[in-house]
Protein backbone atom coordinates (compact mmCIF):
# COMPACT_ATOMS: atom_id res chain seq x y z
CA ARG A 1 -2.99 12.04 -8.93
CA THR A 2 -5.21 12.03 -5.87
CA ALA A 3 -6.47 8.71 -4.50
CA LEU A 4 -9.12 7.98 -1.89
CA ILE A 5 -8.57 4.64 -0.17
CA THR A 6 -11.05 3.18 2.31
CA GLY A 7 -10.27 0.84 5.17
CA ILE A 8 -6.66 1.99 5.57
CA ALA A 9 -6.17 1.30 9.29
CA ALA A 10 -4.81 -2.21 8.71
CA GLY A 11 -4.08 -4.98 6.24
CA MET A 12 -4.64 -4.44 2.55
CA GLY A 13 -5.75 -0.84 3.05
CA THR A 14 -2.44 0.05 4.66
CA ALA A 15 -0.58 -1.70 1.84
CA PHE A 16 -2.61 0.13 -0.81
CA ALA A 17 -1.95 3.50 0.84
CA LYS A 18 1.77 2.81 1.05
CA ALA A 19 1.97 1.68 -2.58
CA PHE A 20 0.09 4.72 -3.88
CA VAL A 21 2.24 7.15 -1.87
CA GLU A 22 5.39 5.40 -3.14
CA ALA A 23 4.03 5.77 -6.70
CA GLY A 24 3.76 9.52 -6.18
CA ALA A 25 0.05 9.96 -5.48
CA THR A 26 -1.54 12.17 -2.90
CA VAL A 27 -3.46 9.70 -0.76
CA VAL A 28 -6.49 10.39 1.39
CA GLY A 29 -7.16 7.41 3.60
CA THR A 30 -10.33 6.81 5.53
CA ASP A 31 -11.40 4.38 8.21
CA ILE A 32 -13.68 4.14 11.23
CA ASP A 33 -10.61 3.34 13.36
CA GLU A 34 -9.31 6.85 13.91
CA ALA A 35 -6.26 6.01 16.04
CA ASN A 36 -4.82 3.37 13.72
CA GLY A 37 -5.91 5.21 10.57
CA ARG A 38 -4.15 8.40 11.63
CA ALA A 39 -1.04 6.45 12.67
CA VAL A 40 -0.85 4.72 9.27
CA MET A 41 -1.24 7.94 7.33
CA ASP A 42 1.15 9.89 9.58
CA ASP A 43 3.80 7.21 8.96
CA LEU A 44 3.45 7.68 5.19
CA GLY A 45 4.48 11.33 5.23
CA PRO A 46 3.15 14.60 3.87
CA ALA A 47 1.46 13.07 0.80
CA ALA A 48 -0.86 11.05 3.06
CA HIS A 49 -3.93 12.49 4.77
CA PHE A 50 -6.52 10.89 7.05
CA LEU A 51 -10.28 11.43 7.13
CA LEU A 52 -12.47 9.72 9.70
CA GLY A 53 -15.44 8.14 7.99
CA ASP A 54 -17.85 5.21 7.94
CA VAL A 55 -18.61 4.22 4.35
CA ALA A 56 -21.69 2.33 5.55
CA ARG A 57 -23.29 5.73 6.16
CA THR A 58 -24.20 7.07 2.72
CA GLU A 59 -24.02 10.72 3.74
CA GLU A 60 -20.49 10.16 5.13
CA ALA A 61 -19.38 8.42 1.94
CA GLU A 62 -20.65 11.31 -0.17
CA GLY A 63 -19.06 13.79 2.24
CA LEU A 64 -15.69 12.05 1.92
CA VAL A 65 -15.70 12.60 -1.85
CA ARG A 66 -16.69 16.26 -1.46
CA GLN A 67 -13.98 16.82 1.14
CA VAL A 68 -11.27 15.22 -1.00
CA VAL A 69 -12.21 17.38 -4.01
CA ASP A 70 -12.54 20.53 -1.87
CA GLU A 71 -9.17 20.01 -0.17
CA HIS A 72 -7.14 18.54 -3.05
CA GLY A 73 -8.88 19.91 -6.13
CA ARG A 74 -9.53 16.53 -7.70
CA LEU A 75 -10.21 12.84 -7.16
CA ASP A 76 -8.58 10.54 -9.71
CA ILE A 77 -8.63 7.13 -8.04
CA LEU A 78 -10.92 5.35 -5.60
CA VAL A 79 -9.83 2.13 -3.92
CA ASN A 80 -13.00 0.71 -2.36
CA ASN A 81 -11.23 -1.51 0.15
CA ALA A 82 -13.32 -1.22 3.33
CA GLY A 83 -15.00 -4.49 4.17
CA VAL A 84 -16.21 -6.45 7.16
CA THR A 85 -16.80 -10.09 7.95
CA LYS A 86 -16.58 -12.61 10.74
CA SER A 87 -16.49 -16.36 10.88
CA LEU A 88 -20.06 -17.63 11.13
CA GLY A 89 -21.80 -20.86 10.28
CA PHE A 90 -24.89 -20.77 8.11
CA PHE A 91 -27.27 -20.88 11.09
CA ASP A 92 -25.25 -18.36 13.08
CA VAL A 93 -25.68 -15.34 10.78
CA THR A 94 -27.98 -12.89 12.57
CA GLU A 95 -29.96 -10.05 11.08
CA ALA A 96 -27.50 -7.61 12.71
CA ASP A 97 -24.56 -9.47 11.11
CA TRP A 98 -26.30 -9.46 7.73
CA ASP A 99 -27.13 -5.75 7.94
CA ARG A 100 -23.60 -4.64 8.97
CA ILE A 101 -21.83 -6.81 6.38
CA ASN A 102 -24.15 -5.58 3.62
CA ALA A 103 -24.02 -1.96 4.80
CA VAL A 104 -20.24 -1.79 4.42
CA ASN A 105 -19.50 -4.29 1.67
CA ASN A 106 -22.41 -3.45 -0.65
CA ARG A 107 -24.23 -0.23 0.14
CA GLY A 108 -21.11 1.63 1.22
CA LEU A 109 -19.11 0.43 -1.75
CA PHE A 110 -21.85 1.36 -4.23
CA PHE A 111 -22.65 4.84 -2.91
CA LEU A 112 -18.99 5.75 -2.57
CA MET A 113 -18.42 4.52 -6.12
CA GLN A 114 -21.43 6.54 -7.31
CA ALA A 115 -20.30 9.75 -5.57
CA THR A 116 -16.77 9.30 -6.92
CA ALA A 117 -17.96 8.59 -10.46
CA ARG A 118 -20.26 11.62 -10.35
CA SER A 119 -17.32 13.80 -9.32
CA MET A 120 -15.12 12.35 -12.07
CA ARG A 121 -17.85 12.74 -14.70
CA ASP A 122 -18.62 16.32 -13.70
CA ALA A 123 -14.91 17.25 -13.72
CA GLY A 124 -14.54 15.70 -17.18
CA THR A 125 -11.26 14.08 -16.16
CA GLY A 126 -12.21 10.42 -16.02
CA GLY A 127 -10.59 8.26 -13.41
CA ARG A 128 -10.11 4.84 -11.93
CA ILE A 129 -12.25 2.90 -9.45
CA ILE A 130 -10.86 -0.26 -7.89
CA ASN A 131 -13.31 -2.39 -5.90
CA VAL A 132 -11.84 -5.05 -3.64
CA ALA A 133 -13.68 -8.31 -4.24
CA SER A 134 -12.91 -11.83 -3.03
CA ILE A 135 -12.91 -15.39 -4.25
CA ALA A 136 -15.76 -15.78 -1.75
CA GLY A 137 -17.89 -13.95 -4.31
CA LYS A 138 -17.38 -16.83 -6.72
CA GLY A 139 -18.48 -19.50 -4.24
CA TYR A 140 -15.21 -20.32 -2.45
CA ARG A 141 -16.11 -23.03 0.09
CA GLY A 142 -13.69 -21.71 2.72
CA THR A 143 -15.38 -18.30 3.03
CA SER A 144 -16.06 -16.80 6.44
CA ASN A 145 -19.85 -16.80 6.02
CA VAL A 146 -22.62 -16.85 3.45
CA ALA A 147 -23.52 -13.16 3.91
CA TYR A 148 -19.94 -12.09 3.19
CA ALA A 149 -19.79 -14.33 0.11
CA GLY A 150 -23.03 -12.78 -1.13
CA THR A 151 -21.67 -9.26 -0.75
CA LYS A 152 -18.49 -10.08 -2.63
CA GLY A 153 -20.49 -11.69 -5.45
CA SER A 154 -22.42 -8.46 -5.57
CA VAL A 155 -19.18 -6.45 -5.74
CA ILE A 156 -18.12 -8.48 -8.77
CA ALA A 157 -21.48 -7.89 -10.51
CA MET A 158 -21.62 -4.18 -9.61
CA THR A 159 -18.08 -3.73 -10.89
CA ARG A 160 -18.89 -5.30 -14.27
CA ILE A 161 -22.05 -3.25 -14.76
CA SER A 162 -20.39 -0.04 -13.54
CA ALA A 163 -17.46 -0.58 -15.90
CA GLN A 164 -19.88 -0.82 -18.82
CA GLN A 165 -21.93 2.21 -17.79
CA LEU A 166 -19.02 4.48 -16.81
CA ALA A 167 -16.65 3.77 -19.71
CA ARG A 168 -18.24 6.59 -21.77
CA TYR A 169 -16.92 9.02 -19.11
CA ASP A 170 -13.40 7.54 -19.25
CA ILE A 171 -13.93 5.99 -15.83
CA ASN A 172 -12.27 2.58 -15.60
CA VAL A 173 -13.78 0.23 -13.01
CA ASN A 174 -12.09 -3.00 -11.92
CA ALA A 175 -12.29 -5.48 -9.04
């Protein structure tokens, strides 16, 4: 199987990439942090490949899917892990903060999920989409900021609706 994993330069993304390689998948990892992203994927061996990309830019997200399919012949699994936040009080969230958090955590996640699902549907192979959510999306009081919590609530809702709408194509969507 071929998996595309976003946000692989650190943390959970690195752990996901390692786990998928260990399970025998070909892994294409993407991140905006080229140096750390390449280092992570290089450490994982020949089954791991790096693509520089910013999922917040819709055309880049769609291009990532095309490139994975062109280079590996298929895309079976998407792990929508890329996400951004920072610790901000209610009155400290700026329009720029709001826009960046929503661009990555919502818009990027959705359009990458859409491009991936379209590829899976058109190939007739089905597949798996895993969206990384957070307890912040269910109102966790200790969240980093209200904008982040809103995006993760949106991830939960988008995942549920996408699972219902994509099941007919044998595309399983979870968060």
